[in-house]
Coordinates of C-alpha atoms in Angstrom, one line a residue:
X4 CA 119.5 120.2 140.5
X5 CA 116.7 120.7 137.5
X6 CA 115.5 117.3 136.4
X7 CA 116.0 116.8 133.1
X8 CA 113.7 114.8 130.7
X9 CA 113.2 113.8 127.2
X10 CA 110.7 113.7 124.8
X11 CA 110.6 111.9 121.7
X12 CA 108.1 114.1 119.7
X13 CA 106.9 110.4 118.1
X14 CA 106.1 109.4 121.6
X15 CA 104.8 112.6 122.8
X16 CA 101.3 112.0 121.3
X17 CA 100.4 109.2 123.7
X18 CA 101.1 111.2 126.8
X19 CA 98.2 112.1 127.9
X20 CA 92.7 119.4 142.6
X21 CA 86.7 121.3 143.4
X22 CA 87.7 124.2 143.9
X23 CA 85.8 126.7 141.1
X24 CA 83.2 128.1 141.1
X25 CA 80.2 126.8 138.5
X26 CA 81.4 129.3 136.2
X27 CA 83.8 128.8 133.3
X28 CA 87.1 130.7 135.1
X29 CA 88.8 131.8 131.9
X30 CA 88.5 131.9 128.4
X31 CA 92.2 131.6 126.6
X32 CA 92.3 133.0 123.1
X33 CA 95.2 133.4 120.7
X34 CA 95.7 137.2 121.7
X35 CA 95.8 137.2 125.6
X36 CA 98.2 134.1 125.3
X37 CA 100.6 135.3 122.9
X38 CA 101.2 139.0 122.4
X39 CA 103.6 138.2 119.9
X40 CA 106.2 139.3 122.5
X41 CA 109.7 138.0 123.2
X42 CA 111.8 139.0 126.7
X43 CA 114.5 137.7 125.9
X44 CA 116.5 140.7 124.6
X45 CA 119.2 141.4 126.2
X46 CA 119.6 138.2 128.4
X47 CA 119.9 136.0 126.1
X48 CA 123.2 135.0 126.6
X49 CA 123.3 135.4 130.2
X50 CA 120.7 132.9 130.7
X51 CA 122.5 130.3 127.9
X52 CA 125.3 130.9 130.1
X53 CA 123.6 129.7 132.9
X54 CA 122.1 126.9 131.1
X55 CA 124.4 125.4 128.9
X56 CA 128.1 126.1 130.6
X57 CA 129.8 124.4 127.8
X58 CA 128.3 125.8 124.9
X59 CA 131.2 127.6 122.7
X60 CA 130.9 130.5 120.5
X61 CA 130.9 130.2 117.5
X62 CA 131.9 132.6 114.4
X63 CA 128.7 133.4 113.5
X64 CA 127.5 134.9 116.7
X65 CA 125.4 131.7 117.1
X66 CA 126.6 129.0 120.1
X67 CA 127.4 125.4 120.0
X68 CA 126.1 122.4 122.0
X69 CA 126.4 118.7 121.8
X70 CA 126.0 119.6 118.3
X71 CA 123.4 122.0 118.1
X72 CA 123.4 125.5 117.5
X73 CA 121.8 128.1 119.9
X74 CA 120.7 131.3 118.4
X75 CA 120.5 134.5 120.6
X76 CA 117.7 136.6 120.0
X77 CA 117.8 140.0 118.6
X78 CA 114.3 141.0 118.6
X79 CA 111.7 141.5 120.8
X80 CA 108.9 139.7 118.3
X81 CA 108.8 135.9 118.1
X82 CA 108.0 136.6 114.4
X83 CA 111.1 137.1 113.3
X84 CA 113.0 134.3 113.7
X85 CA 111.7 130.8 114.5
X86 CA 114.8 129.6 115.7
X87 CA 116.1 132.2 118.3
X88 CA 115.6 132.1 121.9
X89 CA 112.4 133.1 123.1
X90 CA 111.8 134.3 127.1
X91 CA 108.4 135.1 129.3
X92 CA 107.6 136.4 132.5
X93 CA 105.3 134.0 134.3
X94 CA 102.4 135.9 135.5
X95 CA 101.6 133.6 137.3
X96 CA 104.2 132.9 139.3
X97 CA 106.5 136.0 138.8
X98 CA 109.1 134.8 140.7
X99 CA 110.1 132.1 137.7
X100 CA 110.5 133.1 134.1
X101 CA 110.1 130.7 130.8
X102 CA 112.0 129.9 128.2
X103 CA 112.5 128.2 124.8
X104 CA 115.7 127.2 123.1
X105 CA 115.3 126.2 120.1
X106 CA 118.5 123.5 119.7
X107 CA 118.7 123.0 115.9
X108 CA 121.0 120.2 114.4
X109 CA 120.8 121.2 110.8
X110 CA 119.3 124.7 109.0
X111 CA 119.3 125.3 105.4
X112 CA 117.0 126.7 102.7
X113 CA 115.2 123.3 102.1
X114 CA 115.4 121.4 105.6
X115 CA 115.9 122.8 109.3
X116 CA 115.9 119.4 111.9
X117 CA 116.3 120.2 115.7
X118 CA 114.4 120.4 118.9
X119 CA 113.4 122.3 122.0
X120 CA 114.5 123.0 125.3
X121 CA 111.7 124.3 127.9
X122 CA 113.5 126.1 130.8
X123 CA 112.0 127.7 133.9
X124 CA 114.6 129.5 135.3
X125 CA 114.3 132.1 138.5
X126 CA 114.1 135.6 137.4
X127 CA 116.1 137.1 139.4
X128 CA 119.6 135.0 139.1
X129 CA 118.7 132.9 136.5
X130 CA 119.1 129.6 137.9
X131 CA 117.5 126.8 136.1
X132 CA 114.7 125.1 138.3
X133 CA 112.9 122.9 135.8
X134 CA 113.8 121.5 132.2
X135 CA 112.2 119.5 129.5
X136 CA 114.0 118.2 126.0
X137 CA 111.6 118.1 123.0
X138 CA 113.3 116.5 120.5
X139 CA 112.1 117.1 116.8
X140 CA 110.1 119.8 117.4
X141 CA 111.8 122.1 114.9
X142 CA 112.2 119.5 112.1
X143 CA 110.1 120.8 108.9
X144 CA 108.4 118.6 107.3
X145 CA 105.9 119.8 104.0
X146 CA 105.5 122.7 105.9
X147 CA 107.9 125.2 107.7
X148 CA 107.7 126.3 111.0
X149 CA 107.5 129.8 111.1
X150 CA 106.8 130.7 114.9
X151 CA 107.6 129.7 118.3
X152 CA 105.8 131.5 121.0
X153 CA 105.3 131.0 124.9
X154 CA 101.5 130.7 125.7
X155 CA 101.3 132.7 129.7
X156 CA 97.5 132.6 129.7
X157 CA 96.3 131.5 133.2
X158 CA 95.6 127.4 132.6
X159 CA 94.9 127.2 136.2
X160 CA 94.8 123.4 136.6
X161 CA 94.0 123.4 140.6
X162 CA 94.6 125.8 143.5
X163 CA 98.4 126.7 143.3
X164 CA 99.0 125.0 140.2
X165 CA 98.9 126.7 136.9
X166 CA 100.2 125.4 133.7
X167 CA 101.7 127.3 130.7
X168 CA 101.4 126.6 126.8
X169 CA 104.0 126.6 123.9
X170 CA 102.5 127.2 120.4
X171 CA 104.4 126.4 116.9
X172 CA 102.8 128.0 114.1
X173 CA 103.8 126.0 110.5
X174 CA 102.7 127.2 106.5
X175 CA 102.7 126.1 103.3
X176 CA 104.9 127.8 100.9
X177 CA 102.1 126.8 97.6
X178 CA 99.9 129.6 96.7
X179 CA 97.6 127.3 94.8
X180 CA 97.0 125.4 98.1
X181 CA 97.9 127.8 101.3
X182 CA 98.2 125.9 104.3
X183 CA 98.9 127.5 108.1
X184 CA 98.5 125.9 111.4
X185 CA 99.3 126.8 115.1
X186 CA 99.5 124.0 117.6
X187 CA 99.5 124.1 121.5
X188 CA 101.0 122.0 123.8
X189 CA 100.5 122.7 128.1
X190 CA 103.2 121.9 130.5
X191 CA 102.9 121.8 134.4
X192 CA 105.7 121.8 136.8
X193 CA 106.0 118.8 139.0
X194 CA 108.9 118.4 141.7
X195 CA 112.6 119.3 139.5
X196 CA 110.6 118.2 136.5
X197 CA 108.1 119.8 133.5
X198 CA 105.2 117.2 132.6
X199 CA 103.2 117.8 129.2
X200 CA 99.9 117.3 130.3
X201 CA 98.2 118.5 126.7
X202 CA 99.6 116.9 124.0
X203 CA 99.3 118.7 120.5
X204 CA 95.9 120.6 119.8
X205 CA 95.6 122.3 117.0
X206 CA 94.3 125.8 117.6
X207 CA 94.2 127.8 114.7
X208 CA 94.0 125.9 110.6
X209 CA 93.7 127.3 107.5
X210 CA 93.6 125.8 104.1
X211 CA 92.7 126.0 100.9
X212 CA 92.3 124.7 96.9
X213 CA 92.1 127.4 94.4
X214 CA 92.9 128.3 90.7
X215 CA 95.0 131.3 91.8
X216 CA 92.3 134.6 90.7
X217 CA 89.2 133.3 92.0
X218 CA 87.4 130.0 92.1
X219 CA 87.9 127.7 94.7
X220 CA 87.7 126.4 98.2
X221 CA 89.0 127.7 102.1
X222 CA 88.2 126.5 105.4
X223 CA 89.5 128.2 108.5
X224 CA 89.1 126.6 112.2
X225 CA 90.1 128.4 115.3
X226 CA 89.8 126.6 118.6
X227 CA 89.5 128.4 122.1
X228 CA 90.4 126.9 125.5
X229 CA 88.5 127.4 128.8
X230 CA 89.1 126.0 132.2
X231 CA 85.8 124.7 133.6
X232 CA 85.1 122.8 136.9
X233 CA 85.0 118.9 136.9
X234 CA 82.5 117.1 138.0
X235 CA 84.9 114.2 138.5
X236 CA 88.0 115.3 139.4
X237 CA 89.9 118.4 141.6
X238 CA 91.4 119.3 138.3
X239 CA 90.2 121.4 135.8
X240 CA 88.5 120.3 132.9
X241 CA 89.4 122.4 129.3
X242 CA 86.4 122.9 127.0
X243 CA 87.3 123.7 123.6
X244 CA 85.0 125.5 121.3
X245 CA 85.6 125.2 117.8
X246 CA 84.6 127.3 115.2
X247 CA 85.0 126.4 111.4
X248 CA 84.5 128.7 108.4
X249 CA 84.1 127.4 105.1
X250 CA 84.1 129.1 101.8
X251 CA 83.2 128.5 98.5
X252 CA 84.0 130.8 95.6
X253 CA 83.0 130.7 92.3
X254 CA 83.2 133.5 89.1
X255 CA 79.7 135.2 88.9
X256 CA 77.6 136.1 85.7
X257 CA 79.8 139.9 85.9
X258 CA 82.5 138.2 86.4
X259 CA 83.0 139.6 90.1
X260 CA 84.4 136.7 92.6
X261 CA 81.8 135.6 95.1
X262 CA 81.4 133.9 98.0
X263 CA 79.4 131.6 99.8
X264 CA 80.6 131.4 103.4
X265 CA 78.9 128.8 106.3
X266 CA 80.2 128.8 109.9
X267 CA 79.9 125.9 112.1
X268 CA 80.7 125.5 116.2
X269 CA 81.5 122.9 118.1
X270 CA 82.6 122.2 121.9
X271 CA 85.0 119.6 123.3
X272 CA 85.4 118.4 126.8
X273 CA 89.0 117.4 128.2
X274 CA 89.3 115.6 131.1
X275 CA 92.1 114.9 133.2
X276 CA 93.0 111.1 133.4
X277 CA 95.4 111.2 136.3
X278 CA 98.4 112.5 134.4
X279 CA 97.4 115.0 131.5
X280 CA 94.1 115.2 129.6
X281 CA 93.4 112.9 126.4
X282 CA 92.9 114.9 123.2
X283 CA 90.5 113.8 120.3
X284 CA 92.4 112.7 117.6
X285 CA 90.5 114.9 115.0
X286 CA 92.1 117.8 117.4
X287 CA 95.7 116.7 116.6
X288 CA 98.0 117.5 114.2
X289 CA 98.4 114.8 111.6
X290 CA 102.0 114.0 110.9

């Protein structure tokens, strides 16, 4: 039977075998994690089935659980709605496939609160192997969440042991002061169980503090992941390089808009402490 574990998101940000070769193994960008893609079309409901026996329909189209609401997904983008269920293929192990239900407890115009279920399921008769609750996960707060997505890049942690990401991408609804962030989180599989081993890293910020048509100021920080070898330890270490863009604009003597723009990079090095890898703080997402 799948273990089943949860997660207090408040608590979740104080969780924190040589084998490579001296070469950084991988480098794990926004575009060969993502794809934008969902897999879930058309299974949807099979899989809930398999998941959740008791949910109920209800009129909507939506299901029911414990007093959540599931929503089924009807597109293959993860785009489109935040709180359907999203699926992957594993690639690397493609005997198992991922999933993410969303399990949301109130949705309105002005305030959505629920959680997340991870599933790893079998892909051929759906069985669920591993689970992990997330509670609050899809609670808005000043900003909405916009995006759920599956991260199947190759975080190979050790020989035989790979983990995979979740990313939630949240924005700012003011135009005078855009904000947009996308935050990763890895899981590994360990016995019946999921363990987080990388707790909140912010890999993608963008904000802002303009007067609408032209003067103002933007920064914009994307952060990459790599698997490197440890010097320390059979797991991998993660180096994340960092690169900042900020910009200043200001009304020239003709009137045209211009900009001054200065890049900065930076690298990190996560280590593996024995049961995930401690992020900097000034990595986090500040809630």
């Amino acid at each position: 039977m799948a273990g089943l574990l949860r997660i207090n998101m408040k608590r979740f940000s104080n969780i924190r075998t040589l084998f490579f070769a001296p070469v950084v193994l991988i480098g794990l960008g926004a575009p060969a994690a993502l794809a934008g893609q969902n897999e879930c079309v058309g299974r949807a409901a099979d899989i809930i089935r398999h998941a959740y026996p008791s949910a109920t329909n209800a009129d909507d189209g939506t299901l029911l659980f414990e007093g959540a609401t599931i929503t089924l997904s009807k597109s293959d983008s993860v785009d489109d709605d935040p709180h359907a269920v999203i699926c992957r293929a594993w690639p690397a192990q493609p005997q198992l496939t991922l999933i993410a239900v969303p399990l949301m407890t109130e949705q309105s115009d002005s305030e959505n609160e629920g959680g997340i279920e991870l599933l790893v399921v079998d892909s051929t008769n759906l069985q669920v192997r591993q689970r992990l609750r997330l509670d609050g996960f899809m609670s808005d707060d000043a900003f909405r969440v916009r995006s759920v997505a599956l991260d199947t890049a190759r975080y190979q942690l050790a020989p035989k042991r790979t983990a995979f990401g979740l990313r939630v991408s949240r924005e700012g609804s003011s135009r005078a002061n855009p904000f947009g962030e996308t935050t990763l989180w890895l899981f590994a599989i360990e016995g019946d169980g999921l363990k987080p081993i990388l707790d909140n890293v912010v890999v993608r910020e963008s904000h802002g503090e303009w007067d609408t048509v032209c003067a103002g100021e933007f920064s914009e920080t994307t952060r990459t992941l790599s698997m490197v070898p440890s010097a320390k330890d059979t797991v991998a270490d993660i180096i994340v390089t960092e690169k900042t863009t900020t910009s200043v604009n200001r009304v020239g003597t003709d009137n045209d808009c211009n900009s001054e723009d200065k890049t900065t990079i930076r690298k990190h090095r996560l280590r593996y402490d024995g049961s995930g890898y401690g992020v900097p703080k000034d990595l986090k997402r500040v809630d």
